Amino acid sequence: MRDDKDTLTLVEEELVVGTQTVTDGRVRVSTHAETIRDFADVELGGNEVEVERVPLGTVVEMVPQVRIEGDVTIVPILEERLVVEKRLVLVEEIRITRRTTFRTERVEADLRRQSASVERIEDDETTEETSNGKSL
């Protein structure tokens, strides 16, 4: 026997969320190289030498060695003189003084610098570039 009651069917809605990639616009990036002239101050070092001759005329028994006294290098100069006997005479010394000097010079060089520009491409250009196969 059949029940005369009405049957209700229940219906439920579901929400499905997803993402889709959409091209909103494009940009074109281009770079430009330029050469600029730049200067830098550079400190350069060097040495100056002063030579002083000091006459001595001193008789010595053996050859003196080259010696250094402070910043001065002393180089003995000898000669043999004929006397009844042979003697070694220190004729002079050459004194060489070193001084360190500094100077500043301007050095000039060509330098390259790169810059970039970014340009937004409008929708009508996007369609045209896509059809040419040049899109970014």
PDB file of C-alpha atoms in Angstrom:
ATOM      1  CA  MET A   1       0.000   0.000   0.000  1.00  0.00           C
ATOM      2  CA  ARG A   2       1.243   3.337  -0.960  1.00  0.00           C
ATOM      3  CA  ASP A   3       1.601   6.247   1.371  1.00  0.00           C
ATOM      4  CA  ASP A   4      -0.222   9.304   0.118  1.00  0.00           C
ATOM      5  CA  LYS A   5       2.164  11.703   1.678  1.00  0.00           C
ATOM      6  CA  ASP A   6       4.011  14.068  -0.618  1.00  0.00           C
ATOM      7  CA  THR A   7       7.725  13.515  -1.049  1.00  0.00           C
ATOM      8  CA  LEU A   8      10.071  16.548  -1.098  1.00  0.00           C
ATOM      9  CA  THR A   9      13.338  16.463  -2.948  1.00  0.00           C
ATOM     10  CA  LEU A  10      16.146  18.497  -1.388  1.00  0.00           C
ATOM     11  CA  VAL A  11      18.437  20.498  -3.662  1.00  0.00           C
ATOM     12  CA  GLU A  12      21.808  21.905  -2.608  1.00  0.00           C
ATOM     13  CA  GLU A  13      23.996  24.446  -4.446  1.00  0.00           C
ATOM     14  CA  GLU A  14      27.818  24.255  -4.337  1.00  0.00           C
ATOM     15  CA  LEU A  15      30.255  27.097  -4.848  1.00  0.00           C
ATOM     16  CA  VAL A  16      33.352  26.224  -6.880  1.00  0.00           C
ATOM     17  CA  VAL A  17      36.204  28.812  -6.865  1.00  0.00           C
ATOM     18  CA  GLY A  18      39.066  28.797  -9.373  1.00  0.00           C
ATOM     19  CA  THR A  19      41.565  31.123 -11.047  1.00  0.00           C
ATOM     20  CA  GLN A  20      42.094  31.987 -14.647  1.00  0.00           C
ATOM     21  CA  THR A  21      45.084  33.775 -16.214  1.00  0.00           C
ATOM     22  CA  VAL A  22      43.999  36.998 -17.892  1.00  0.00           C
ATOM     23  CA  THR A  23      46.317  39.310 -19.797  1.00  0.00           C
ATOM     24  CA  ASP A  24      45.608  42.779 -18.453  1.00  0.00           C
ATOM     25  CA  GLY A  25      48.303  44.542 -20.417  1.00  0.00           C
ATOM     26  CA  ARG A  26      51.927  44.285 -21.527  1.00  0.00           C
ATOM     27  CA  VAL A  27      55.071  46.331 -21.077  1.00  0.00           C
ATOM     28  CA  ARG A  28      58.104  46.863 -23.264  1.00  0.00           C
ATOM     29  CA  VAL A  29      61.515  47.263 -21.574  1.00  0.00           C
ATOM     30  CA  SER A  30      64.424  48.649 -23.531  1.00  0.00           C
ATOM     31  CA  THR A  31      67.927  49.573 -22.419  1.00  0.00           C
ATOM     32  CA  HIS A  32      70.171  52.331 -23.648  1.00  0.00           C
ATOM     33  CA  ALA A  33      73.952  52.615 -23.169  1.00  0.00           C
ATOM     34  CA  GLU A  34      75.657  55.964 -23.028  1.00  0.00           C
ATOM     35  CA  THR A  35      79.272  57.008 -22.497  1.00  0.00           C
ATOM     36  CA  ILE A  36      80.090  59.644 -19.921  1.00  0.00           C
ATOM     37  CA  ARG A  37      83.403  61.317 -19.134  1.00  0.00           C
ATOM     38  CA  ASP A  38      84.365  61.101 -15.470  1.00  0.00           C
ATOM     39  CA  PHE A  39      87.353  62.293 -13.451  1.00  0.00           C
ATOM     40  CA  ALA A  40      89.059  60.889 -10.388  1.00  0.00           C
ATOM     41  CA  ASP A  41      91.796  62.434  -8.260  1.00  0.00           C
ATOM     42  CA  VAL A  42      94.666  59.978  -7.820  1.00  0.00           C
ATOM     43  CA  GLU A  43      97.573  60.409  -5.411  1.00  0.00           C
ATOM     44  CA  LEU A  44     100.839  59.340  -7.001  1.00  0.00           C
ATOM     45  CA  GLY A  45     104.040  58.698  -5.068  1.00  0.00           C
ATOM     46  CA  GLY A  46     107.600  59.004  -6.243  1.00  0.00           C
ATOM     47  CA  ASN A  47     111.180  59.426  -5.059  1.00  0.00           C
ATOM     48  CA  GLU A  48     113.583  62.282  -5.612  1.00  0.00           C
ATOM     49  CA  VAL A  49     117.334  61.756  -5.337  1.00  0.00           C
ATOM     50  CA  GLU A  50     119.897  64.368  -4.347  1.00  0.00           C
ATOM     51  CA  VAL A  51     123.569  63.577  -5.048  1.00  0.00           C
ATOM     52  CA  GLU A  52     126.234  65.337  -2.981  1.00  0.00           C
ATOM     53  CA  ARG A  53     129.987  64.847  -3.533  1.00  0.00           C
ATOM     54  CA  VAL A  54     132.081  65.162  -0.363  1.00  0.00           C
ATOM     55  CA  PRO A  55     135.891  65.418  -1.010  1.00  0.00           C
ATOM     56  CA  LEU A  56     137.945  63.600   1.672  1.00  0.00           C
ATOM     57  CA  GLY A  57     141.531  62.755   0.611  1.00  0.00           C
ATOM     58  CA  THR A  58     141.884  60.285   3.510  1.00  0.00           C
ATOM     59  CA  VAL A  59     144.405  57.412   3.389  1.00  0.00           C
ATOM     60  CA  VAL A  60     142.725  54.094   4.227  1.00  0.00           C
ATOM     61  CA  GLU A  61     144.108  50.595   4.814  1.00  0.00           C
ATOM     62  CA  MET A  62     141.214  48.654   3.226  1.00  0.00           C
ATOM     63  CA  VAL A  63     138.331  49.320   0.830  1.00  0.00           C
ATOM     64  CA  PRO A  64     135.359  50.813   2.715  1.00  0.00           C
ATOM     65  CA  GLN A  65     131.977  49.211   2.032  1.00  0.00           C
ATOM     66  CA  VAL A  66     128.920  51.023   0.714  1.00  0.00           C
ATOM     67  CA  ARG A  67     126.907  52.014   3.794  1.00  0.00           C
ATOM     68  CA  ILE A  68     123.549  53.528   4.663  1.00  0.00           C
ATOM     69  CA  GLU A  69     123.134  56.186   7.338  1.00  0.00           C
ATOM     70  CA  GLY A  70     119.449  57.040   7.793  1.00  0.00           C
ATOM     71  CA  ASP A  71     118.099  58.050   4.358  1.00  0.00           C
ATOM     72  CA  VAL A  72     121.616  58.549   2.947  1.00  0.00           C
ATOM     73  CA  THR A  73     123.504  55.868   0.989  1.00  0.00           C
ATOM     74  CA  ILE A  74     127.263  56.497   1.010  1.00  0.00           C
ATOM     75  CA  VAL A  75     129.349  55.115  -1.878  1.00  0.00           C
ATOM     76  CA  PRO A  76     133.149  55.369  -1.350  1.00  0.00           C
ATOM     77  CA  ILE A  77     135.270  56.379  -4.394  1.00  0.00           C
ATOM     78  CA  LEU A  78     138.909  55.215  -4.308  1.00  0.00           C
ATOM     79  CA  GLU A  79     142.073  55.737  -6.311  1.00  0.00           C
ATOM     80  CA  GLU A  80     145.546  54.406  -6.011  1.00  0.00           C
ATOM     81  CA  ARG A  81     148.327  56.981  -5.819  1.00  0.00           C
ATOM     82  CA  LEU A  82     151.953  56.254  -6.489  1.00  0.00           C
ATOM     83  CA  VAL A  83     154.175  57.241  -3.614  1.00  0.00           C
ATOM     84  CA  VAL A  84     157.337  55.550  -2.436  1.00  0.00           C
ATOM     85  CA  GLU A  85     154.832  53.080  -1.192  1.00  0.00           C
ATOM     86  CA  LYS A  86     151.371  52.326  -2.483  1.00  0.00           C
ATOM     87  CA  ARG A  87     148.515  53.643  -0.302  1.00  0.00           C
ATOM     88  CA  LEU A  88     144.772  53.441  -0.582  1.00  0.00           C
ATOM     89  CA  VAL A  89     143.301  56.972  -0.465  1.00  0.00           C
ATOM     90  CA  LEU A  90     139.600  57.637   0.058  1.00  0.00           C
ATOM     91  CA  VAL A  91     139.129  60.445  -2.464  1.00  0.00           C
ATOM     92  CA  GLU A  92     135.462  61.233  -1.982  1.00  0.00           C
ATOM     93  CA  GLU A  93     132.127  59.802  -0.984  1.00  0.00           C
ATOM     94  CA  ILE A  94     128.983  60.112  -2.997  1.00  0.00           C
ATOM     95  CA  ARG A  95     125.974  60.607  -0.754  1.00  0.00           C
ATOM     96  CA  ILE A  96     122.594  59.756  -2.218  1.00  0.00           C
ATOM     97  CA  THR A  97     119.547  60.957  -0.284  1.00  0.00           C
ATOM     98  CA  ARG A  98     116.080  59.539  -1.004  1.00  0.00           C
ATOM     99  CA  ARG A  99     112.926  61.577  -0.413  1.00  0.00           C
ATOM    100  CA  THR A 100     109.409  60.302  -0.997  1.00  0.00           C
ATOM    101  CA  THR A 101     107.062  62.784  -2.630  1.00  0.00           C
ATOM    102  CA  PHE A 102     103.343  62.711  -3.370  1.00  0.00           C
ATOM    103  CA  ARG A 103     101.299  64.623  -5.905  1.00  0.00           C
ATOM    104  CA  THR A 104      97.687  64.522  -6.955  1.00  0.00           C
ATOM    105  CA  GLU A 105      96.797  64.239 -10.602  1.00  0.00           C
ATOM    106  CA  ARG A 106      93.443  64.152 -12.343  1.00  0.00           C
ATOM    107  CA  VAL A 107      92.874  60.950 -14.308  1.00  0.00           C
ATOM    108  CA  GLU A 108      90.290  61.017 -17.101  1.00  0.00           C
ATOM    109  CA  ALA A 109      88.375  57.928 -18.250  1.00  0.00           C
ATOM    110  CA  ASP A 110      85.367  57.031 -20.415  1.00  0.00           C
ATOM    111  CA  LEU A 111      82.704  55.157 -18.467  1.00  0.00           C
ATOM    112  CA  ARG A 112      79.573  53.491 -19.829  1.00  0.00           C
ATOM    113  CA  ARG A 113      76.261  53.696 -18.059  1.00  0.00           C
ATOM    114  CA  GLN A 114      73.104  51.798 -18.963  1.00  0.00           C
ATOM    115  CA  SER A 115      69.570  53.016 -18.348  1.00  0.00           C
ATOM    116  CA  ALA A 116      66.214  51.331 -18.936  1.00  0.00           C
ATOM    117  CA  SER A 117      62.822  52.655 -19.960  1.00  0.00           C
ATOM    118  CA  VAL A 118      59.567  50.788 -19.364  1.00  0.00           C
ATOM    119  CA  GLU A 119      56.588  51.537 -21.613  1.00  0.00           C
ATOM    120  CA  ARG A 120      53.074  50.138 -21.144  1.00  0.00           C
ATOM    121  CA  ILE A 121      51.584  48.758 -24.353  1.00  0.00           C
ATOM    122  CA  GLU A 122      47.882  49.542 -24.880  1.00  0.00           C
ATOM    123  CA  ASP A 123      45.336  46.822 -25.794  1.00  0.00           C
ATOM    124  CA  ASP A 124      45.251  47.640 -29.541  1.00  0.00           C
ATOM    125  CA  GLU A 125      49.080  47.370 -29.722  1.00  0.00           C
ATOM    126  CA  THR A 126      48.935  44.091 -27.758  1.00  0.00           C
ATOM    127  CA  THR A 127      46.678  42.511 -30.368  1.00  0.00           C
ATOM    128  CA  GLU A 128      48.906  43.750 -33.210  1.00  0.00           C
ATOM    129  CA  GLU A 129      52.145  42.497 -31.618  1.00  0.00           C
ATOM    130  CA  THR A 130      50.657  39.117 -30.708  1.00  0.00           C
ATOM    131  CA  SER A 131      49.685  38.536 -34.327  1.00  0.00           C
ATOM    132  CA  ASN A 132      53.245  39.374 -35.450  1.00  0.00           C
ATOM    133  CA  GLY A 133      54.699  36.909 -32.953  1.00  0.00           C
ATOM    134  CA  LYS A 134      56.583  39.648 -31.029  1.00  0.00           C
ATOM    135  CA  SER A 135      54.696  39.640 -27.726  1.00  0.00           C
ATOM    136  CA  LEU A 136      56.576  39.819 -24.412  1.00  0.00           C
TER     137      LEU A 136
END
